[in-house]
Short mmCIF file of C-alpha atoms in Angstrom, two decimals:
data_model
loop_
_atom_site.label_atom_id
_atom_site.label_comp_id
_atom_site.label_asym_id
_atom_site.label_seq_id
_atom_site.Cartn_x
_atom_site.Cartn_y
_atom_site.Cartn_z
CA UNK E 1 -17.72 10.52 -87.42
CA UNK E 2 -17.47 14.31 -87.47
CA UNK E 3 -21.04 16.22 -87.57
CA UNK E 4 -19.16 18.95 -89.03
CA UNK E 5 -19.94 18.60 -92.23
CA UNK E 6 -22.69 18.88 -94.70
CA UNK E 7 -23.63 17.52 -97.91
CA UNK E 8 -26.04 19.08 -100.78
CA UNK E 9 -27.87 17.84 -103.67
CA UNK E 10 -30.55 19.80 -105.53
CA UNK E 11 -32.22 17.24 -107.64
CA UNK E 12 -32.99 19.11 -110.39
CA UNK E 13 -29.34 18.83 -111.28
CA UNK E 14 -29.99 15.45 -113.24
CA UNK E 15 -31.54 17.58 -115.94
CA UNK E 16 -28.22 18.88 -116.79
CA UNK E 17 -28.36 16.03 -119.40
CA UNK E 18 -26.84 17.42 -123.08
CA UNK E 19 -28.00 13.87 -125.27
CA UNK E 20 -27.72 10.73 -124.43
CA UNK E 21 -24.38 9.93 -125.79
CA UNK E 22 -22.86 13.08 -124.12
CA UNK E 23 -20.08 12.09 -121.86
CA UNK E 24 -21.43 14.65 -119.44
CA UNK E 25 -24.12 12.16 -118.07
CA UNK E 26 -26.06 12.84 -114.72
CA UNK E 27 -26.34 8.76 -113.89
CA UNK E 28 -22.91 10.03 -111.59
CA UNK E 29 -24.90 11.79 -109.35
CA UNK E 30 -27.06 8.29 -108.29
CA UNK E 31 -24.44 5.88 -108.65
CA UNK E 32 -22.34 8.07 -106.17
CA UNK E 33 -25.19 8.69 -103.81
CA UNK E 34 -26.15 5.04 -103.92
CA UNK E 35 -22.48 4.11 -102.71
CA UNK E 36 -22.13 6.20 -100.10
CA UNK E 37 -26.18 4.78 -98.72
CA UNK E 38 -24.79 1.21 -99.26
CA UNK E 39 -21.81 2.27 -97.28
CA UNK E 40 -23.45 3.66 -94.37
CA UNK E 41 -21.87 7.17 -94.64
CA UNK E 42 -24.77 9.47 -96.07
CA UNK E 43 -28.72 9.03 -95.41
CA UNK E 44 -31.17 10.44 -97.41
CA UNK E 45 -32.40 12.71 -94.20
CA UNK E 46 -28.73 14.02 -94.16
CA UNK E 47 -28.85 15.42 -97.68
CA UNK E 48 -30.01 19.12 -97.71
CA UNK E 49 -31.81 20.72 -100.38
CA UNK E 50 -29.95 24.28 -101.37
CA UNK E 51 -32.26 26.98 -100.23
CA UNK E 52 -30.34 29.23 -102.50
CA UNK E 53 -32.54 31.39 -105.04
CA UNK E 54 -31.04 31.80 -108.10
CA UNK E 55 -31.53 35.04 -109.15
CA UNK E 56 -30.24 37.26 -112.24
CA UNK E 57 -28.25 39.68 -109.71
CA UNK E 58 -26.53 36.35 -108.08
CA UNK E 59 -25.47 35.00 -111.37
CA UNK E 60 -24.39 38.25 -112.47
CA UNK E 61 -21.82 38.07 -109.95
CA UNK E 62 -19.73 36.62 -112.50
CA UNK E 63 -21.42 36.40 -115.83
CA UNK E 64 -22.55 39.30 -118.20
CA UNK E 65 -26.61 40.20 -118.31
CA UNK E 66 -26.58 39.30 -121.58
CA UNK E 67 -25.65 36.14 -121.23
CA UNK E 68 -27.76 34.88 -118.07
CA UNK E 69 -30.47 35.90 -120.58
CA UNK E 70 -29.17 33.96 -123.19
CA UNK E 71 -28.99 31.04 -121.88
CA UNK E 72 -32.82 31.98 -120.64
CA UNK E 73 -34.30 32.13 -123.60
CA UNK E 74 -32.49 28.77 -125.57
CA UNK E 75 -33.71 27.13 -122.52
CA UNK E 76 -37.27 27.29 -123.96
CA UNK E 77 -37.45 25.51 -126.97
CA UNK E 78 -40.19 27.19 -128.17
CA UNK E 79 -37.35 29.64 -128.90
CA UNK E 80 -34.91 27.20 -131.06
CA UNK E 81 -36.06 27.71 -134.66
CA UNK E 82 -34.99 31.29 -134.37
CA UNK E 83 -32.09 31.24 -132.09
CA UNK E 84 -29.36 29.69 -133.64
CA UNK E 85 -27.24 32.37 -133.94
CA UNK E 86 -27.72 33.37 -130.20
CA UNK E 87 -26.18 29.91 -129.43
CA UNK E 88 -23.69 30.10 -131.67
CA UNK E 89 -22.56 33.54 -129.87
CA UNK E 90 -22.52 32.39 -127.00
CA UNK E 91 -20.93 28.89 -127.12
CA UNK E 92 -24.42 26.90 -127.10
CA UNK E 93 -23.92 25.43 -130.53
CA UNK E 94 -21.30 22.90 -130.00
CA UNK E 95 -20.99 18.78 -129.47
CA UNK E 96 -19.54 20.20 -125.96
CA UNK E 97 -22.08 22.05 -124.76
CA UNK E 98 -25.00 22.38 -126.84
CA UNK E 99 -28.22 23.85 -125.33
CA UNK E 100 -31.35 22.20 -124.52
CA UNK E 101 -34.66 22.45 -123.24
CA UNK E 102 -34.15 23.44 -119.51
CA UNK E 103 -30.65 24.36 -119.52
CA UNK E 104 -31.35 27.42 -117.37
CA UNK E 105 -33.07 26.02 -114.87
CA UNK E 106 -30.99 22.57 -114.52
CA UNK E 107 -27.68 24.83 -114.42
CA UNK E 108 -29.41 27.18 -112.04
CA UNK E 109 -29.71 24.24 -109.58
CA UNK E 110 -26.02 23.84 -109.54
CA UNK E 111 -25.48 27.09 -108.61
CA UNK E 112 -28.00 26.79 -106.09
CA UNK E 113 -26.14 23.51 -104.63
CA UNK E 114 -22.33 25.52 -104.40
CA UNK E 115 -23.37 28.79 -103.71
CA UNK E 116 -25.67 26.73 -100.33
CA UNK E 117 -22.55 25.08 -99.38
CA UNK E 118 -20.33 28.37 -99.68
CA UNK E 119 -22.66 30.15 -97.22
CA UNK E 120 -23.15 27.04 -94.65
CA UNK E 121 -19.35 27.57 -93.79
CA UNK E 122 -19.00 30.96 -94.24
CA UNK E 123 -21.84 31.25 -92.02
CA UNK E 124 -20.60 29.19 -89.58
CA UNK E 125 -23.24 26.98 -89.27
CA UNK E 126 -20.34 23.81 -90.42
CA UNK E 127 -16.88 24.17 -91.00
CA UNK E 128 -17.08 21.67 -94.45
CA UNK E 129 -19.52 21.42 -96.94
CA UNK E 130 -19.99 19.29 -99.82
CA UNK E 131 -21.73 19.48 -103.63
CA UNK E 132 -20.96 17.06 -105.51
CA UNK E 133 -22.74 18.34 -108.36
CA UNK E 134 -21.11 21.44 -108.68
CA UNK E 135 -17.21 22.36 -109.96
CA UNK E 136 -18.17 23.45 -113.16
CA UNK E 137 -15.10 25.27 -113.63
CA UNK E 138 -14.75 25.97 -117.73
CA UNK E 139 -17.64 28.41 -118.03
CA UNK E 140 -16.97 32.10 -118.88
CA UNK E 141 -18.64 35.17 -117.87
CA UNK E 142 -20.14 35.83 -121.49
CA UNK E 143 -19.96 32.37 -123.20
CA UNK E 144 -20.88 28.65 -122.29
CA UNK E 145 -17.20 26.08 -122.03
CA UNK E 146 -16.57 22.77 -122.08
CA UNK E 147 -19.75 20.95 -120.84
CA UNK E 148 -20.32 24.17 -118.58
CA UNK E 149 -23.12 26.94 -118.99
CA UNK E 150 -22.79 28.48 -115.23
CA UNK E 151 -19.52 28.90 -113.02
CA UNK E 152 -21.07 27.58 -109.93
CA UNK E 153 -17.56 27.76 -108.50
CA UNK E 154 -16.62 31.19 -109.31
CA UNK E 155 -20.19 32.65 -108.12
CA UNK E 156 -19.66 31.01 -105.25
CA UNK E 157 -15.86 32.86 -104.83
CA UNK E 158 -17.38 35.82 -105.67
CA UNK E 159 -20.25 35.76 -102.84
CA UNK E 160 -18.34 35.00 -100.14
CA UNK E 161 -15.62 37.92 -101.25
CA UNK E 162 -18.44 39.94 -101.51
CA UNK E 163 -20.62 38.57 -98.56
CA UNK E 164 -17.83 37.86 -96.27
CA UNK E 165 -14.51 39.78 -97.39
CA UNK E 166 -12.67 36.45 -96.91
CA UNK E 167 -9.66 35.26 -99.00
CA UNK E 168 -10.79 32.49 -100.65
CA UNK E 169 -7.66 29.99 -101.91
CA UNK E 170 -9.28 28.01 -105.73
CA UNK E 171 -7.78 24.34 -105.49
CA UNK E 172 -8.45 22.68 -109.07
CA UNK E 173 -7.61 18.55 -109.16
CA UNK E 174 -9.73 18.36 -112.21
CA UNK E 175 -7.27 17.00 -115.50
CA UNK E 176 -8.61 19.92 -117.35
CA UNK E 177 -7.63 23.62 -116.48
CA UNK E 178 -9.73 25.30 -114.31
CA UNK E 179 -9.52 27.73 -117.04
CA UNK E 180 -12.94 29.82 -116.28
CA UNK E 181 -12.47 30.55 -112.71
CA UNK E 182 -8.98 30.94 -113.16
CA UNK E 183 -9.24 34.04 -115.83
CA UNK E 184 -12.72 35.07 -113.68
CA UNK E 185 -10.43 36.12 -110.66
CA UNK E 186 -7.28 36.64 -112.65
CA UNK E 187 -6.60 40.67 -111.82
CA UNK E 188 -7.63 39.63 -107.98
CA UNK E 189 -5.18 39.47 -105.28
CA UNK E 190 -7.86 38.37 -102.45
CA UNK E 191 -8.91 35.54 -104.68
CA UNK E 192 -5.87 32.63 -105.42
CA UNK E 193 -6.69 30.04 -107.93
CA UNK E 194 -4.43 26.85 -108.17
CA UNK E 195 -4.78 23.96 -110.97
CA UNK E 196 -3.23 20.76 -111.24
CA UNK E 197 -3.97 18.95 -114.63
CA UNK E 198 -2.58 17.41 -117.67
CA UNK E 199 -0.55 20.20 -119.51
CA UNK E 200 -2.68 22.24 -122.12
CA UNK E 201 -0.35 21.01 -124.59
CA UNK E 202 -2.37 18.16 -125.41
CA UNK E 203 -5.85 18.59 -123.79
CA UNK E 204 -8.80 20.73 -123.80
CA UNK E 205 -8.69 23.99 -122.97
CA UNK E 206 -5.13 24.59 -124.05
CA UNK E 207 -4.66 26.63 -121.29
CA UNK E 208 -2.95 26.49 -117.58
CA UNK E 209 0.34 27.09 -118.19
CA UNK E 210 2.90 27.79 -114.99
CA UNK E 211 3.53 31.28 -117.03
CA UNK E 212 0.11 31.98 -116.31
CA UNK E 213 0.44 33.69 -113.12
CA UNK E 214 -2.43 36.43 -112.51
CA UNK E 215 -2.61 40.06 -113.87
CA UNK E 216 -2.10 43.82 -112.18
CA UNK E 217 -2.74 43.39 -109.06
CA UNK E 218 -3.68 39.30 -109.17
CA UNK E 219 0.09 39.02 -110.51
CA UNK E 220 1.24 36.08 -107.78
CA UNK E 221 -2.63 34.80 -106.90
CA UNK E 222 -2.25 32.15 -109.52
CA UNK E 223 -0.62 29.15 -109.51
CA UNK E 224 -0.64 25.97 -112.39
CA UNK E 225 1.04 22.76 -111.91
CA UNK E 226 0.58 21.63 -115.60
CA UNK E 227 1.56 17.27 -115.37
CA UNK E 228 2.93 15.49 -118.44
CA UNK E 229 0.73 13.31 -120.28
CA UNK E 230 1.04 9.42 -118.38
CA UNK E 231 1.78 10.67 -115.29
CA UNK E 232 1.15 7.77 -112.47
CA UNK E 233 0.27 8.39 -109.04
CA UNK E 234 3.56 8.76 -107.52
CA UNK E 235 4.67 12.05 -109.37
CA UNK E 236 1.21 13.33 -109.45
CA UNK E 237 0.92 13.35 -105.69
CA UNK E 238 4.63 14.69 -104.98
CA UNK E 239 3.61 17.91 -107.85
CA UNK E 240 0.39 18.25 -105.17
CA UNK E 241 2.06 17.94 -101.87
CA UNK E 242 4.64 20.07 -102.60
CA UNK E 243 3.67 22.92 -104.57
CA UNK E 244 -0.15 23.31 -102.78
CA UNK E 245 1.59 23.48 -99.62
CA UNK E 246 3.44 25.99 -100.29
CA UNK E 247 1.14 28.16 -102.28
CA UNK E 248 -1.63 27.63 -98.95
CA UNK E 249 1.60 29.16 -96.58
CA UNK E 250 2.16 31.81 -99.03
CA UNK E 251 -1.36 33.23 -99.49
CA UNK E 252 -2.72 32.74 -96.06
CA UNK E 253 -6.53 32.14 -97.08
CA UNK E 254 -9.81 32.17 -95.00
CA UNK E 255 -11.14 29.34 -97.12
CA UNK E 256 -10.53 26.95 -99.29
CA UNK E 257 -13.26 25.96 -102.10
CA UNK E 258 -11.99 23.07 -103.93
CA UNK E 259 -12.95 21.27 -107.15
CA UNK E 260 -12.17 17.09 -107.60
CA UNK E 261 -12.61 16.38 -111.04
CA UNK E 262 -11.64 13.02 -111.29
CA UNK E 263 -10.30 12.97 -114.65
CA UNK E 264 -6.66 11.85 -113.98
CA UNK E 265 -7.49 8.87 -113.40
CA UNK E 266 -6.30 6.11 -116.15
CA UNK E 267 -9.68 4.98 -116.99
CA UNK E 268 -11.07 8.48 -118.28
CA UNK E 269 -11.93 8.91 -121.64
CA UNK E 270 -11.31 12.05 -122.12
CA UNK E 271 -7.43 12.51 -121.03
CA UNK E 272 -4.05 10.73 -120.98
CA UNK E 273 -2.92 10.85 -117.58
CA UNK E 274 -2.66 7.22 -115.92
CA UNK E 275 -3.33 7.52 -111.78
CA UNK E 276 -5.36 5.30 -110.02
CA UNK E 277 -7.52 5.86 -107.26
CA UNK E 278 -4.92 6.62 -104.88
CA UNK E 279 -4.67 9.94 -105.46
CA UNK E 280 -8.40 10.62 -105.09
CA UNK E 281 -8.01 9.32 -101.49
CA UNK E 282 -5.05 11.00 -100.40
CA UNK E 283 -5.57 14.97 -102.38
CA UNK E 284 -8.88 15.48 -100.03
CA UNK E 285 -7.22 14.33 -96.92
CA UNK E 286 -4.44 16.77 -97.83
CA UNK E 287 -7.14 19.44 -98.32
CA UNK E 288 -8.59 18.33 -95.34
CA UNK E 289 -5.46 18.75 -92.80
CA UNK E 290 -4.56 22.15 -94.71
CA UNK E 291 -8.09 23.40 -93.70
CA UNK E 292 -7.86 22.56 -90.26
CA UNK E 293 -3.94 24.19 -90.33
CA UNK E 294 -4.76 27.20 -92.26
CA UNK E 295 -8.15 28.07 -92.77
CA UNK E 296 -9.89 26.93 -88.74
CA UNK E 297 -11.57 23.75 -90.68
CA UNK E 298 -13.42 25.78 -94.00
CA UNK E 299 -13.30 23.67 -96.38
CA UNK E 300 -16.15 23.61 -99.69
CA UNK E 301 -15.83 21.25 -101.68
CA UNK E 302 -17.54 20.82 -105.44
CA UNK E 303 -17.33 18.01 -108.15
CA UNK E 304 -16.55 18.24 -111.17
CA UNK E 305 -15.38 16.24 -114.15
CA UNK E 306 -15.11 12.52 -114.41
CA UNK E 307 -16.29 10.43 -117.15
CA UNK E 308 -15.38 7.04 -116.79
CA UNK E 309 -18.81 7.42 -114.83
CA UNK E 310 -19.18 3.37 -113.79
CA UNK E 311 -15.58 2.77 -112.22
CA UNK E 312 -14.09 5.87 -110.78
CA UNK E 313 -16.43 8.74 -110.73
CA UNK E 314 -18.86 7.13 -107.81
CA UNK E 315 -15.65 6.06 -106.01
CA UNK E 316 -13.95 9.48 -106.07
CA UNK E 317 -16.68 11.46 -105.04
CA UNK E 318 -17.14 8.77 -102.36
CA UNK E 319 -14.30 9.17 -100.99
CA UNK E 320 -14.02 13.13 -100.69
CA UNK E 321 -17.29 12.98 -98.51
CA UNK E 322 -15.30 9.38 -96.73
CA UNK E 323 -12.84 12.47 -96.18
CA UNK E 324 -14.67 15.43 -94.85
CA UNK E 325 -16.65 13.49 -92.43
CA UNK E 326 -13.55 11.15 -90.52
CA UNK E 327 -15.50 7.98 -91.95
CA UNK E 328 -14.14 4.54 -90.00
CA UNK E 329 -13.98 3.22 -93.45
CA UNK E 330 -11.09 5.57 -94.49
CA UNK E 331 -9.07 3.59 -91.79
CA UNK E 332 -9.28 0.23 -94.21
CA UNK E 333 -9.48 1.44 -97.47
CA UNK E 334 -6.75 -1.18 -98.42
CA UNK E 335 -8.24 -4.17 -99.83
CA UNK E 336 -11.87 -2.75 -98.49
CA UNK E 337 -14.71 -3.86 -100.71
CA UNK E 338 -17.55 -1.76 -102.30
CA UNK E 339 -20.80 -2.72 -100.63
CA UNK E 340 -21.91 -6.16 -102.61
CA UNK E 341 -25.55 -4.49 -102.90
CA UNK E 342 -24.42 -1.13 -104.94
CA UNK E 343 -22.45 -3.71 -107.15
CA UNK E 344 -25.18 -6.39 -107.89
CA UNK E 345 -28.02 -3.13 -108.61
CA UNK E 346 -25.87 -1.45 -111.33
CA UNK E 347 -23.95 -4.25 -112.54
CA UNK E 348 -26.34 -5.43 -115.42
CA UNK E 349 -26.05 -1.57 -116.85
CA UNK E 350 -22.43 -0.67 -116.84
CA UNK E 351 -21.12 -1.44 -119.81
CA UNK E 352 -17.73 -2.29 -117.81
CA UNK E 353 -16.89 -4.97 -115.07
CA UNK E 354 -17.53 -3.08 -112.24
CA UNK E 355 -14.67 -2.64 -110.12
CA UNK E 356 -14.91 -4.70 -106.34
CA UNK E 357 -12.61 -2.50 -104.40
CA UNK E 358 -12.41 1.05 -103.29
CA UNK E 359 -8.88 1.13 -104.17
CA UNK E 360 -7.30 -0.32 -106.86
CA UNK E 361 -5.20 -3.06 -108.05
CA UNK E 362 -2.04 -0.86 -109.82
CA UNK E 363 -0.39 -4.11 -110.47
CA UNK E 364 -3.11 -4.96 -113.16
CA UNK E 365 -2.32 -1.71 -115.09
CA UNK E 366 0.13 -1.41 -117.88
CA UNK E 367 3.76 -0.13 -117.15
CA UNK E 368 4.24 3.50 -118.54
CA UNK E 369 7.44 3.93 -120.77
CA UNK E 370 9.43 7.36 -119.73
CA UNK E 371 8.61 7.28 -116.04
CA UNK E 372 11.75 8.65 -114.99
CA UNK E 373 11.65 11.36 -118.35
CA UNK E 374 7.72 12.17 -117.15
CA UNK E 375 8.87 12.49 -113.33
CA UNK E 376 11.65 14.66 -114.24
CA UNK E 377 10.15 17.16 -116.53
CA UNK E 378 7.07 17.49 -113.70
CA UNK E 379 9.63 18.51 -111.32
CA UNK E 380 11.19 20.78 -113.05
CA UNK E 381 7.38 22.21 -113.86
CA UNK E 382 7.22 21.66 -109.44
CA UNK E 383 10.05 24.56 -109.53
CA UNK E 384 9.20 26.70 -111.73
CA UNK E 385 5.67 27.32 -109.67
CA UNK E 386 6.89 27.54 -106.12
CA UNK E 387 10.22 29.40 -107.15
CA UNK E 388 9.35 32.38 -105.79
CA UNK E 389 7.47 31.42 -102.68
#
């Protein structure tokens, strides 16, 4: 197993709880660090703590003052009775992403997590590092997104542009937009975001079209690979493969900071795309090998969404650290199962069957109708992108 990689986890990041019925639920974070323990592949003495402080200038790095203090001050409730309006101003005041008690401080720790990562490899002290709790990609510099009050990703971007001068290359594999990072970098030529997600013609945030292609100087630094709705795992990893390829040879990065949402998958909630876990063991690997190709191995890699939180998000997340660290159990994946112990402690409170491979069983789902129509209109999407690269 490679010992160049690292993985973070500020704990403070399971108060980034909205209510209880919010499908933005923090129980991810323990059911994925309980699999990888019951797999053997991540200790408790191998998880670091961000040393990160999380000050006003760092978060200013993308979002306005006013904001940052903002969100300060509706993360005291003694503040509430009189600060509806400030919430409603700045996005606070919605089922998405209402505020609560602690919301600095819990989204603060986030930041902490990516921005820890982002400097490990930049450093040099690993070439890949992993936060699992980070990728929240939808926040804006002056208003709270889509279950997202800080841009942990883009401050990260920003630092290591600022720290480092490197070319950073955005890869989104969430099934929403990276919409916040995407329009945080979009007049940037040293900064390349790419998203591949269901097209914004039917899901949240109506944005990430393949029109959408940077502005001024950032015109050709961004790339969207928007996927029809029921998309299955073949054409979803043939749009990947072939347009991320050649957006990586094109741009010629120094690092790649990558987001794995695992949203596509058919089991979300929250979307209508219908992949399996398949493609959340074969995108990292293809991250992976374009790191080592194109960027000498730096590779940070962040969370993200997910909310089928019992049978895919512990599995997904699993398998990106499986991934960055050359685990033996990548080798056997096929037919593997999840460790009996993770299974028998969380069984009694998923409210679904909890699944007993790390792979699954495609024969059991459904058959899509308009496979060949969906396949055909995403290629023609594929061309449009990489027409001009």
């Amino acid at each position: 197993m490679s010992s160049n990689a690292l993985f973070f986890h500020h704990p403070q990041a399971a108060r980034y709880k909205f209510y209880d019925d919010h499908p933005f639920d923090p129980i991810r974070y323990e059911l994925t660090l309980d699999l990888l323990k019951d797999s053997g592949a991540l200790k408790d003495e191998n998880i670091e703590m961000p040393a990160i402080e999380v000050t006003d200038q760092l978060l200013q790095l993308v979002h306005r003052p006013d904001y940052v203090e903002a969100v300060k001050q509706l993360s005291n409730a003694a503040n509430w009775t009189s600060d509806e309006s400030l919430a409603n101003q700045y996005g606070m005041h919605t089922e998405d992403t209402p505020y609560f008690e602690g919301i600095h401080e819990a989204a603060a720790a986030i930041v902490s997590g990516s921005v820890a990562a982002a400097d490990a490899v930049m450093s040099g002290r690993t070439l890949h590092a992993y936060h699992m709790a980070g990728g929240l990609h939808h926040a804006f510099p002056d208003r709270a997104a889509g279950f997202c009050v800080y841009n942990d990703a883009a401050i990260a971007i920003q630092r290591i542009r600022d720290m480092y001068g490197a070319r950073v290359l955005y890869i989104d594999t969430d099934v929403h937009h990276g919409d916040g990072v995407q329009w945080s970098f979009y007049d940037n030529p040293d900064i390349c975001t790419y998203s591949i997600h269901e097209t914004g013609k039917f899901l949240f945030p109506g944005t990430g079209f393949a029109y959408e292609k940077g502005l001024d100087k950032g015109f050709g630094a961004c790339f969207n690979v928007p996927m029809e709705p029921y998309t299955e795992d073949d054409s979803w990893l043939e749009s990947f493969n072939t347009t991320i390829r050649k957006v990586i040879r094109h741009f010629k990065p120094d690092v790649i900071v990558s987001q794995h949402g695992c949203d596509a998958h058919a089991y979300d909630p929250l979307s209508h795309i219908h992949c399996s876990m398949r493609i959340y063991k074969e995108m990292p690997a293809i991250i992976h090998e374009l790191a080592h190709s194109f960027t000498e191995g730096r590779w940070i890699a962040l969370g993200g969404g997910g909310y089928d939180l019992w049978r895919v998000v512990p599995r997904a997340w699993s398998l990106v650290w499986l991934e960055m660290t050359d685990h033996p159990l990548l080798s056997s994946l096929d037919g593997k199962a999840l460790p009996a112990p993770w299974v028998h402690r969380w069984q009694d409170s998923s409210p679904f069957l909890l699944p007993r491979r790390w792979l699954d069983d495609t024969s059991a789902f459904p058959a899509m109708p308009r496979r060949e129509q969906i396949r055909a209109q995403n290629r023609h999407v594929q061309e449009i992108v990489i027409q001009d690269l």
